[in-house]
Amino acid sequence: YYFPCQRWLAVEEDDGQIVRELVPVDEAFVKKDSENDGQSLATLGLEQKAKSTTYTVKVKTGDKKNAGTDANVFITLYGSKDDTGIVSLKASKSNKNKFERGKVDEFTVESVDIGDLKKIKIGHDNKGNSTGWFLEWVEIDAPSLGQCLKFPCGRWLDKSEDDGAIERIIFPAELQTTEYIPFVPYEITVYTSDIFGAGTDADVFIVLYGSDGICTQQKSLCLNKREQRMYFERNSVNQFIVELEDVGDIIEKIRIGHKGGGLNSGWHLDRVAIRRLLPNGK
């Protein structure tokens, strides 16, 4: 069995996760073939994305005295087919100090397909100076499933408050579930020109347009400023697997640009290649 990863396991990189679930792939993908290597890895990125689900997890700490926690918080998502296992919520995308009073923290959780989300378990390890935590709610958005679920809590996770539990199983509130058209993964390969000063450190974004006026949201290709400095260098090829609204079988045009700012924002773009994984896996 071959389990390629090619992803960071680091709090400050990629989606911030330090544990990953990997799916096995055909041996042919792993064989190093100098002529075909780039293409096989490209295909692999899209194939792996099709087998996994990315969840955006928002966690609201209550607006009460001493509601925040310094303990390590973890979550497990339970679906109709499987569960994610214990996932540490370490890299908040919205706050440097996470789980502070009245704040909403956003995390990315990626796992193999667990089916319809049925419940979650969330808790902490009770370590640190201020451990007691008042959890208001958890919201989980899965674009590839077209579903956003709200898990209301409104209770303490504190050994000296409420019932003394520091982990809780929570079920979604049916009336607060939002359904929408599922997103699909696109593989976007960006080629920066080989001329002096071609590279950029700016925030590059893209919009895809299909027929009948359908278009995606504007999506930044880099997750953070560090990636902006790493990618889009002179004569470079950078590939991104991005979940976006499905614009259909035909992409009529794209809009690509950057937000300026910084010392080296000017960019000479050579070309962009886009592939969409079709429903039958092609």
Short mmCIF file of C-alpha atoms in Angstrom, two decimals:
data_model
loop_
_atom_site.label_atom_id
_atom_site.label_comp_id
_atom_site.label_asym_id
_atom_site.label_seq_id
_atom_site.Cartn_x
_atom_site.Cartn_y
_atom_site.Cartn_z
CA TYR A 1 0.00 0.00 0.00
CA TYR A 2 1.29 3.45 -0.93
CA PHE A 3 0.18 6.52 1.04
CA PRO A 4 1.54 9.74 -0.52
CA CYS A 5 1.17 12.89 1.53
CA GLN A 6 3.09 15.89 0.13
CA ARG A 7 1.50 18.14 2.75
CA TRP A 8 2.76 19.93 5.86
CA LEU A 9 2.10 18.57 9.33
CA ALA A 10 2.66 21.86 11.13
CA VAL A 11 0.56 24.33 13.09
CA GLU A 12 1.93 27.31 11.14
CA GLU A 13 1.72 25.73 7.67
CA ASP A 14 -1.02 24.66 5.23
CA ASP A 15 -4.30 24.12 7.16
CA GLY A 16 -2.58 23.90 10.56
CA GLN A 17 -3.18 20.20 11.20
CA ILE A 18 -0.40 18.05 12.68
CA VAL A 19 -2.15 14.72 12.02
CA ARG A 20 -3.37 13.59 8.59
CA GLU A 21 -5.48 10.73 7.28
CA LEU A 22 -4.03 9.34 4.05
CA VAL A 23 -5.72 7.14 1.47
CA PRO A 24 -3.84 4.46 -0.50
CA VAL A 25 -3.19 5.02 -4.19
CA ASP A 26 -2.18 2.90 -7.15
CA GLU A 27 1.50 1.98 -7.25
CA ALA A 28 1.83 3.67 -10.66
CA PHE A 29 1.43 7.07 -9.02
CA VAL A 30 4.45 6.45 -6.81
CA LYS A 31 6.84 5.16 -9.48
CA LYS A 32 9.29 7.92 -10.33
CA ASP A 33 9.08 8.61 -14.04
CA SER A 34 11.03 11.69 -15.08
CA GLU A 35 8.83 12.35 -18.13
CA ASN A 36 5.50 11.82 -16.46
CA ASP A 37 6.19 12.57 -12.81
CA GLY A 38 4.72 16.05 -12.73
CA GLN A 39 1.48 14.97 -14.37
CA SER A 40 1.01 11.89 -12.19
CA LEU A 41 1.46 13.98 -9.04
CA ALA A 42 -0.99 16.53 -10.41
CA THR A 43 -3.59 13.84 -11.01
CA LEU A 44 -2.90 12.45 -7.56
CA GLY A 45 -3.68 15.77 -5.90
CA LEU A 46 -7.11 15.88 -7.48
CA GLU A 47 -7.82 12.17 -6.90
CA GLN A 48 -6.92 12.43 -3.22
CA LYS A 49 -9.04 15.55 -2.80
CA ALA A 50 -12.02 13.69 -4.26
CA LYS A 51 -11.72 11.07 -1.52
CA SER A 52 -11.48 13.55 1.34
CA THR A 53 -13.78 16.11 2.91
CA THR A 54 -12.62 19.49 4.20
CA TYR A 55 -14.58 20.97 7.10
CA THR A 56 -14.47 24.55 8.34
CA VAL A 57 -15.01 24.38 12.10
CA LYS A 58 -16.05 27.57 13.94
CA VAL A 59 -16.01 27.52 17.74
CA LYS A 60 -17.70 30.26 19.81
CA THR A 61 -16.50 30.81 23.38
CA GLY A 62 -19.22 32.28 25.60
CA ASP A 63 -19.27 35.90 26.73
CA LYS A 64 -19.07 35.14 30.46
CA LYS A 65 -16.51 35.87 33.15
CA ASN A 66 -13.59 33.38 32.89
CA ALA A 67 -15.23 31.73 29.84
CA GLY A 68 -11.95 31.37 27.93
CA THR A 69 -9.50 28.50 28.29
CA ASP A 70 -5.74 27.97 27.94
CA ALA A 71 -6.15 24.17 27.81
CA ASN A 72 -5.65 22.14 24.63
CA VAL A 73 -9.00 21.70 22.86
CA PHE A 74 -9.82 18.68 20.68
CA ILE A 75 -12.78 17.58 18.57
CA THR A 76 -14.02 14.37 16.95
CA LEU A 77 -16.56 14.39 14.12
CA TYR A 78 -18.84 11.35 13.87
CA GLY A 79 -20.51 10.51 10.57
CA SER A 80 -22.81 7.78 9.29
CA LYS A 81 -19.81 5.82 7.90
CA ASP A 82 -16.85 6.65 10.14
CA ASP A 83 -15.32 9.26 12.43
CA THR A 84 -12.35 11.60 12.12
CA GLY A 85 -10.56 10.43 15.25
CA ILE A 86 -9.34 13.02 17.74
CA VAL A 87 -8.33 16.28 16.03
CA SER A 88 -6.40 18.92 18.00
CA LEU A 89 -7.69 22.45 17.38
CA LYS A 90 -4.31 24.18 17.41
CA ALA A 91 -4.20 26.67 14.53
CA SER A 92 -6.99 29.25 14.73
CA LYS A 93 -7.34 31.19 11.49
CA SER A 94 -9.15 34.08 13.18
CA ASN A 95 -7.36 34.78 16.49
CA LYS A 96 -3.76 34.58 17.68
CA ASN A 97 -4.95 33.75 21.20
CA LYS A 98 -7.63 31.13 20.71
CA PHE A 99 -10.66 30.32 22.89
CA GLU A 100 -10.85 33.78 24.47
CA ARG A 101 -14.07 35.16 25.98
CA GLY A 102 -16.72 36.07 23.37
CA LYS A 103 -14.52 35.18 20.39
CA VAL A 104 -15.13 32.86 17.41
CA ASP A 105 -12.17 30.71 16.33
CA GLU A 106 -12.00 29.09 12.90
CA PHE A 107 -10.16 25.85 12.10
CA THR A 108 -9.77 23.55 9.10
CA VAL A 109 -10.30 19.80 9.55
CA GLU A 110 -9.71 17.38 6.68
CA SER A 111 -10.60 13.70 6.73
CA VAL A 112 -11.62 10.80 4.53
CA ASP A 113 -15.34 10.57 3.76
CA ILE A 114 -17.18 9.91 7.05
CA GLY A 115 -20.67 10.21 5.54
CA ASP A 116 -23.42 12.46 6.91
CA LEU A 117 -22.31 14.30 10.03
CA LYS A 118 -24.32 13.01 13.02
CA LYS A 119 -22.66 14.37 16.16
CA ILE A 120 -19.41 15.76 17.56
CA LYS A 121 -17.40 15.27 20.72
CA ILE A 122 -15.46 18.31 21.92
CA GLY A 123 -13.38 18.77 25.03
CA HIS A 124 -10.04 19.81 26.51
CA ASP A 125 -7.17 18.25 28.46
CA ASN A 126 -7.57 20.49 31.56
CA LYS A 127 -3.91 21.60 31.33
CA GLY A 128 -2.69 25.15 31.92
CA ASN A 129 -3.49 27.96 34.35
CA SER A 130 -7.03 28.85 33.26
CA THR A 131 -8.66 25.63 32.07
CA GLY A 132 -12.42 26.00 32.60
CA TRP A 133 -14.22 26.82 29.35
CA PHE A 134 -17.74 27.98 28.49
CA LEU A 135 -18.57 26.73 25.00
CA GLU A 136 -21.43 28.59 23.32
CA TRP A 137 -21.65 26.67 20.03
CA VAL A 138 -19.77 24.90 17.24
CA GLU A 139 -20.55 25.42 13.55
CA ILE A 140 -19.28 22.98 10.91
CA ASP A 141 -19.36 23.80 7.21
CA ALA A 142 -18.56 21.11 4.60
CA PRO A 143 -18.53 22.75 1.13
CA SER A 144 -18.09 19.45 -0.74
CA LEU A 145 -21.29 18.18 0.93
CA GLY A 146 -23.17 21.47 0.60
CA GLN A 147 -24.05 21.50 4.27
CA CYS A 148 -23.48 23.79 7.26
CA LEU A 149 -24.54 22.47 10.69
CA LYS A 150 -24.82 24.26 14.04
CA PHE A 151 -24.10 22.41 17.31
CA PRO A 152 -25.42 24.45 20.24
CA CYS A 153 -23.83 23.86 23.65
CA GLY A 154 -24.18 26.79 26.08
CA ARG A 155 -22.46 24.90 28.94
CA TRP A 156 -19.25 24.83 30.92
CA LEU A 157 -16.51 22.32 30.26
CA ASP A 158 -14.99 22.73 33.69
CA LYS A 159 -14.29 20.32 36.53
CA SER A 160 -15.61 22.86 39.09
CA GLU A 161 -18.68 24.08 37.16
CA ASP A 162 -21.94 22.55 35.88
CA ASP A 163 -21.67 18.73 35.99
CA GLY A 164 -17.85 18.72 36.05
CA ALA A 165 -17.44 17.28 32.53
CA ILE A 166 -14.58 18.57 30.39
CA GLU A 167 -15.80 16.95 27.18
CA ARG A 168 -19.27 16.83 25.70
CA ILE A 169 -21.11 15.04 22.90
CA ILE A 170 -23.27 17.52 20.95
CA PHE A 171 -25.88 16.92 18.28
CA PRO A 172 -26.78 19.35 15.46
CA ALA A 173 -29.81 21.63 15.72
CA GLU A 174 -31.94 20.57 12.74
CA LEU A 175 -33.63 23.96 12.35
CA GLN A 176 -30.23 25.67 12.07
CA THR A 177 -28.88 23.41 9.30
CA THR A 178 -28.17 25.18 6.00
CA GLU A 179 -28.16 23.23 2.71
CA TYR A 180 -26.61 24.55 -0.51
CA ILE A 181 -25.23 23.25 -3.82
CA PRO A 182 -22.04 21.28 -3.05
CA PHE A 183 -18.65 22.68 -4.08
CA VAL A 184 -16.27 20.71 -6.33
CA PRO A 185 -12.46 20.49 -6.32
CA TYR A 186 -10.55 22.33 -9.04
CA GLU A 187 -6.86 21.87 -9.70
CA ILE A 188 -5.42 25.29 -10.57
CA THR A 189 -1.86 25.39 -11.95
CA VAL A 190 -0.29 28.84 -12.24
CA TYR A 191 2.78 29.48 -14.43
CA THR A 192 4.80 32.65 -13.67
CA SER A 193 6.88 34.02 -16.57
CA ASP A 194 10.65 33.77 -16.88
CA ILE A 195 11.48 37.47 -17.14
CA PHE A 196 13.17 39.87 -14.71
CA GLY A 197 10.90 40.88 -11.82
CA ALA A 198 8.12 38.49 -12.87
CA GLY A 199 7.41 37.14 -9.38
CA THR A 200 5.01 38.59 -6.80
CA ASP A 201 4.49 38.46 -3.04
CA ALA A 202 0.96 39.85 -3.33
CA ASP A 203 -2.28 38.04 -2.45
CA VAL A 204 -3.29 36.32 -5.73
CA PHE A 205 -6.99 35.52 -6.26
CA ILE A 206 -9.11 33.81 -8.92
CA VAL A 207 -12.75 33.70 -10.07
CA LEU A 208 -14.08 31.04 -12.48
CA TYR A 209 -16.95 31.78 -14.88
CA GLY A 210 -19.18 29.10 -16.45
CA SER A 211 -21.99 29.41 -18.95
CA ASP A 212 -25.30 31.17 -18.14
CA GLY A 213 -23.52 33.76 -15.99
CA ILE A 214 -22.57 31.31 -13.23
CA CYS A 215 -19.39 32.24 -11.38
CA THR A 216 -17.52 31.27 -8.23
CA GLN A 217 -16.66 33.44 -5.27
CA GLN A 218 -13.33 35.29 -5.38
CA LYS A 219 -10.82 32.92 -3.81
CA SER A 220 -7.27 33.64 -2.61
CA LEU A 221 -4.88 30.91 -3.71
CA CYS A 222 -2.53 31.33 -0.72
CA LEU A 223 -3.59 30.58 2.85
CA ASN A 224 -1.21 33.04 4.52
CA LYS A 225 1.52 35.64 3.95
CA ARG A 226 4.25 33.03 4.19
CA GLU A 227 2.76 31.15 1.22
CA GLN A 228 2.52 34.44 -0.69
CA ARG A 229 6.28 34.85 -0.26
CA MET A 230 6.95 31.22 -1.28
CA TYR A 231 4.76 30.99 -4.38
CA PHE A 232 4.57 32.90 -7.68
CA GLU A 233 8.36 33.24 -8.02
CA ARG A 234 9.95 33.92 -11.41
CA ASN A 235 9.72 30.90 -13.78
CA SER A 236 7.78 28.85 -11.22
CA VAL A 237 4.84 26.45 -11.49
CA ASN A 238 2.48 26.42 -8.50
CA GLN A 239 -0.45 24.09 -8.08
CA PHE A 240 -3.49 24.52 -5.84
CA ILE A 241 -6.44 22.22 -5.14
CA VAL A 242 -9.33 24.56 -4.41
CA GLU A 243 -12.97 23.81 -3.56
CA LEU A 244 -15.28 26.22 -5.37
CA GLU A 245 -18.85 26.48 -6.60
CA ASP A 246 -19.52 24.18 -9.53
CA VAL A 247 -19.65 26.31 -12.68
CA GLY A 248 -20.44 23.32 -14.90
CA ASP A 249 -18.57 21.44 -17.60
CA ILE A 250 -17.44 24.53 -19.50
CA ILE A 251 -15.26 27.30 -18.04
CA GLU A 252 -15.85 30.29 -20.32
CA LYS A 253 -13.32 32.61 -18.69
CA ILE A 254 -11.41 33.27 -15.49
CA ARG A 255 -10.59 36.44 -13.61
CA ILE A 256 -7.18 36.36 -11.92
CA GLY A 257 -5.32 39.14 -10.18
CA HIS A 258 -3.82 40.27 -6.90
CA LYS A 259 -4.56 42.82 -4.21
CA GLY A 260 -1.34 44.84 -4.58
CA GLY A 261 0.60 45.99 -1.54
CA GLY A 262 4.05 44.92 -0.38
CA LEU A 263 7.42 45.55 -1.97
CA ASN A 264 7.19 43.15 -4.91
CA SER A 265 3.55 43.15 -5.98
CA GLY A 266 3.97 43.46 -9.77
CA TRP A 267 3.48 40.07 -11.44
CA HIS A 268 4.07 38.74 -14.96
CA LEU A 269 1.69 35.80 -15.42
CA ASP A 270 2.45 33.37 -18.25
CA ARG A 271 -0.62 31.09 -18.15
CA VAL A 272 -3.10 29.20 -15.98
CA ALA A 273 -4.25 25.57 -16.38
CA ILE A 274 -7.44 24.36 -14.68
CA ARG A 275 -8.83 20.84 -14.31
CA ARG A 276 -12.06 19.84 -12.64
CA LEU A 277 -12.70 16.35 -11.32
CA LEU A 278 -15.88 15.19 -13.03
CA PRO A 279 -18.54 13.33 -11.00
CA ASN A 280 -17.55 9.96 -12.52
CA GLY A 281 -13.98 10.43 -11.26
CA LYS A 282 -12.36 11.45 -14.56
#
